[in-house]
Short mmCIF file of N, CA, C and O and ligand atoms in Angstrom, two decimals:
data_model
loop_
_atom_site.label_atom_id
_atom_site.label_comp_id
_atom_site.label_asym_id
_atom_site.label_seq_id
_atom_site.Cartn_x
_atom_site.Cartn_y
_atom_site.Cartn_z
N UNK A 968 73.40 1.73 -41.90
CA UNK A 968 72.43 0.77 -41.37
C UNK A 968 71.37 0.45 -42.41
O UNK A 968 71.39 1.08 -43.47
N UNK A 969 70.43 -0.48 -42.19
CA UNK A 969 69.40 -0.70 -42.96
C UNK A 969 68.50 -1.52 -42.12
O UNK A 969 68.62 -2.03 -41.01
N UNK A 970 67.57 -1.50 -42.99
CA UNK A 970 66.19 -2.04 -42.30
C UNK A 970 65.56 -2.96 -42.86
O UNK A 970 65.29 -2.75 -44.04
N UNK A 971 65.14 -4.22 -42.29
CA UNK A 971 65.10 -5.24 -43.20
C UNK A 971 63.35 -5.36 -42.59
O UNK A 971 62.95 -4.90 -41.52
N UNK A 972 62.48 -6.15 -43.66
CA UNK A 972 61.06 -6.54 -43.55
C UNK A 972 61.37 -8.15 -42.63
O UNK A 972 62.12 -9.09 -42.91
N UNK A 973 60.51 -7.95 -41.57
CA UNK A 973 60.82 -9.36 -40.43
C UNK A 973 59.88 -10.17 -41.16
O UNK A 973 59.74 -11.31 -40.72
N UNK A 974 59.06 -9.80 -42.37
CA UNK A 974 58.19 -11.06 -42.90
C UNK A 974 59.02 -11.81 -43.89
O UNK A 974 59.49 -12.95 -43.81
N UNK A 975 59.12 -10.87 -44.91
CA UNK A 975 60.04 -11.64 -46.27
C UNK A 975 61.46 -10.93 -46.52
O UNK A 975 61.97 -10.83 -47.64
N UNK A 976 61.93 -10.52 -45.48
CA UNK A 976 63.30 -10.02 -45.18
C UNK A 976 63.80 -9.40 -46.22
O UNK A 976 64.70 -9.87 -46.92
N UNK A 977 63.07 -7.96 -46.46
CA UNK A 977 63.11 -7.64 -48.48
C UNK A 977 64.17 -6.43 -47.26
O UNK A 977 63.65 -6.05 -46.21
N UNK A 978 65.25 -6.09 -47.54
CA UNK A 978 66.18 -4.83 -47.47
C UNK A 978 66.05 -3.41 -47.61
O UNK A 978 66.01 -3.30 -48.84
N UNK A 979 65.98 -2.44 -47.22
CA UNK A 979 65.74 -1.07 -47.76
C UNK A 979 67.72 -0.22 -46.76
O UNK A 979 68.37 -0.71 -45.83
N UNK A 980 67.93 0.83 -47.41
CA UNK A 980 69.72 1.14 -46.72
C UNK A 980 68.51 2.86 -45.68
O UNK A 980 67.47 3.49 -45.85
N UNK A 981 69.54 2.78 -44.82
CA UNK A 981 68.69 3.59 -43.61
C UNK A 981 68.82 3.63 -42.65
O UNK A 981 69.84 2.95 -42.59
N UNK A 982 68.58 3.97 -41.44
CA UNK A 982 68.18 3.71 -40.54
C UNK A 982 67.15 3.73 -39.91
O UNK A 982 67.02 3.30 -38.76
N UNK A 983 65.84 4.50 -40.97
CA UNK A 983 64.53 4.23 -40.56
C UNK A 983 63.92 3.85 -41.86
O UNK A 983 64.35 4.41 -42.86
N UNK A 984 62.96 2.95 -41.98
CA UNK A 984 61.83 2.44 -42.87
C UNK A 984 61.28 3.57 -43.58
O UNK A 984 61.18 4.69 -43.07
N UNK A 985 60.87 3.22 -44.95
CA UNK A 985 60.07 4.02 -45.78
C UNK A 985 59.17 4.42 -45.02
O UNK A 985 59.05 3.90 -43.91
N UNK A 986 58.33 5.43 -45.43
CA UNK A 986 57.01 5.69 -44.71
C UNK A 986 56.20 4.60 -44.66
O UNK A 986 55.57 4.14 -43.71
N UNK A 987 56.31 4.16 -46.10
CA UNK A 987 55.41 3.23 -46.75
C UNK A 987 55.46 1.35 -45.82
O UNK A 987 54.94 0.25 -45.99
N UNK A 988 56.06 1.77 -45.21
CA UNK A 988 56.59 0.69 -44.34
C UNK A 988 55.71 0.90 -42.77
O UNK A 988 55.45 1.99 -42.25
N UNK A 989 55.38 -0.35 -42.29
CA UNK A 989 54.58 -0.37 -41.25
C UNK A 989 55.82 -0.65 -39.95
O UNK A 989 56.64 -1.56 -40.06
N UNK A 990 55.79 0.24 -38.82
CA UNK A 990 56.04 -0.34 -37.72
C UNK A 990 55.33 -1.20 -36.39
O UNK A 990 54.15 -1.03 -36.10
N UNK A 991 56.16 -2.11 -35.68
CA UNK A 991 55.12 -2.12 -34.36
C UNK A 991 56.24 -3.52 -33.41
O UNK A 991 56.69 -4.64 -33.69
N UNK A 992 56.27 -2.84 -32.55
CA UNK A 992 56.28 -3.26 -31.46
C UNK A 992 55.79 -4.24 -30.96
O UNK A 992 54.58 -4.30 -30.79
N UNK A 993 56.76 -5.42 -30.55
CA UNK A 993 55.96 -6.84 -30.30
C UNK A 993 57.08 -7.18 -29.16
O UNK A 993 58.16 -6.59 -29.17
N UNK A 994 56.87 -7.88 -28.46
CA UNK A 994 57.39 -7.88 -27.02
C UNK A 994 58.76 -7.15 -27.06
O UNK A 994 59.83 -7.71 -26.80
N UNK A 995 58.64 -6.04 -27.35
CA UNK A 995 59.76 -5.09 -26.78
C UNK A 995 60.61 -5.17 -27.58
O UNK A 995 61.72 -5.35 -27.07
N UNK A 996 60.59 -5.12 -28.73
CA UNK A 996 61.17 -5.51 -30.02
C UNK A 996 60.71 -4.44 -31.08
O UNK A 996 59.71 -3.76 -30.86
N UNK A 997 61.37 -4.30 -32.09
CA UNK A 997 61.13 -3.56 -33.45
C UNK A 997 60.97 -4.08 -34.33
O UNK A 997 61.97 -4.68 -34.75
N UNK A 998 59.68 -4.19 -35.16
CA UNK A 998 59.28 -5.11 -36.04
C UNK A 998 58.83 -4.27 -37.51
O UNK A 998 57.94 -3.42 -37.48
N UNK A 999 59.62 -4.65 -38.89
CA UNK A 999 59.18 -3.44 -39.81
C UNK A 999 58.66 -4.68 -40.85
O UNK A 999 59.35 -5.65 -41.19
N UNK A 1000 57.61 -4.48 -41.18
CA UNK A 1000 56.91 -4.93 -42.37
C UNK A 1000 56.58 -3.87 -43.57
O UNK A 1000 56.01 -2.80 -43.36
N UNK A 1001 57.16 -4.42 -45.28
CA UNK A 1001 57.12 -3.58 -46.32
C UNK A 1001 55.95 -3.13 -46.53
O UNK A 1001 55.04 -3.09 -45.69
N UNK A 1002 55.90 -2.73 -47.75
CA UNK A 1002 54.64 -1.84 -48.04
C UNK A 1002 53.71 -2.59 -48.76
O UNK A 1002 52.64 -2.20 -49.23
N UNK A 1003 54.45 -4.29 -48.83
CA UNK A 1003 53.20 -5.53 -49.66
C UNK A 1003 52.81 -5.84 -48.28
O UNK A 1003 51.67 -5.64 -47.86
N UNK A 1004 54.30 -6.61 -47.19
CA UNK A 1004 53.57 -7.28 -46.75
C UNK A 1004 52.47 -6.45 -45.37
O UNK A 1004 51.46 -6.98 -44.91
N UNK A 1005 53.02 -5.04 -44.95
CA UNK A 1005 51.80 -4.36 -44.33
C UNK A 1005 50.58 -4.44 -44.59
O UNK A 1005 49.69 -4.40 -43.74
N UNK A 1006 50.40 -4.58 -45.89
CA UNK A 1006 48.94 -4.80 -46.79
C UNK A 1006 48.38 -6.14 -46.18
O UNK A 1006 47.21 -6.30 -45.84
N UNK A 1007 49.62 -7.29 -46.06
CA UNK A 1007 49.29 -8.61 -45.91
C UNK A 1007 48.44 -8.28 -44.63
O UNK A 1007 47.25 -8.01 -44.45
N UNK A 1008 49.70 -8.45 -43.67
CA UNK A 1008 49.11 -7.99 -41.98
C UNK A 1008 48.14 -7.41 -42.01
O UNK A 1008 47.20 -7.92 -41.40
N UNK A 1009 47.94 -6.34 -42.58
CA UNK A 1009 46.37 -5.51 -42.46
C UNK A 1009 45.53 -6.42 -42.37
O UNK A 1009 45.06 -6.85 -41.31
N UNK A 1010 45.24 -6.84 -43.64
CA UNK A 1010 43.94 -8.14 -44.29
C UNK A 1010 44.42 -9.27 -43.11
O UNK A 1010 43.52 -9.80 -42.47
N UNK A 1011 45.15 -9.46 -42.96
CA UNK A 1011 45.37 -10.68 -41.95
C UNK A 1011 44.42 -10.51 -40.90
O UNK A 1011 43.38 -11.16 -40.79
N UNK A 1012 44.97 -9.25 -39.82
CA UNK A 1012 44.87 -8.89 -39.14
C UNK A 1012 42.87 -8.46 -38.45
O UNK A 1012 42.22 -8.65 -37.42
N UNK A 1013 42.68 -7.88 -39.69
CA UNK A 1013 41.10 -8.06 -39.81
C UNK A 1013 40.70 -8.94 -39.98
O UNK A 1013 39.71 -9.25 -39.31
N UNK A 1014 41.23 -9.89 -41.01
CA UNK A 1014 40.19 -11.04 -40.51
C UNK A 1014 40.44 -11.82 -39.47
O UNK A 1014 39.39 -12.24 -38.97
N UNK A 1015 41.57 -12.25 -38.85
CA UNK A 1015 41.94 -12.45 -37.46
C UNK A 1015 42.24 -14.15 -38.30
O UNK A 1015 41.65 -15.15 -37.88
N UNK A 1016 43.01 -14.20 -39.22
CA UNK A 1016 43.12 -15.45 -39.83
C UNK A 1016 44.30 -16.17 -39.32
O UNK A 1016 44.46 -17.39 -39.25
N UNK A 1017 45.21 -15.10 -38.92
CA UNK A 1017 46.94 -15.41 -38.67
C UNK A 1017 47.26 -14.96 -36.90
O UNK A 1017 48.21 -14.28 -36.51
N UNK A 1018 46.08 -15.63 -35.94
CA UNK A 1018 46.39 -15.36 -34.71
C UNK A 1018 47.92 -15.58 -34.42
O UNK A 1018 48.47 -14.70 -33.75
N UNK A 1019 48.56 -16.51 -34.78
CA UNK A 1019 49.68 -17.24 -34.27
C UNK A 1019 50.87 -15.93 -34.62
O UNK A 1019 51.88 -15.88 -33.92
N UNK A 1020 50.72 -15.22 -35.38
CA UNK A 1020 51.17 -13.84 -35.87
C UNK A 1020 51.21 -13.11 -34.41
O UNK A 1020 52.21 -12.50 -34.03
N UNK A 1021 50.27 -13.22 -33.78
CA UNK A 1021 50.10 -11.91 -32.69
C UNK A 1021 50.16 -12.35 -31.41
O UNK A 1021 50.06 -11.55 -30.48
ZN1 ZN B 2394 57.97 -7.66 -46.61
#
């Protein structure tokens, strides 16, 4: 199996995400963002720039 980033669909082989990799749960779903774009979401997320995201 592998695990793909739902932002920029970057690949990792697995069946679970790097550490370095963010999870979360969005309507009942499994959502893995890498270890750039987690950074993105973070900063996004605080500034509340990318509602349409959430
Ligand atoms: Zn990514």
């Amino acid at each position: 199996m592998s695990v793909a980033c739902n932002f920029c669909g970057r690949v990792v082989e697995g069946d679970e995400p790097p550490l370095t990799w963010t999870a979360a749960v969005e309507r009942g779903r499994m959502r893995h963002y890498c270890e750039a774009c987690s950074r993105e979401h973070l900063r996004s997320m605080e500034a509340k720039l990318d509602s349409e995201w959430w």
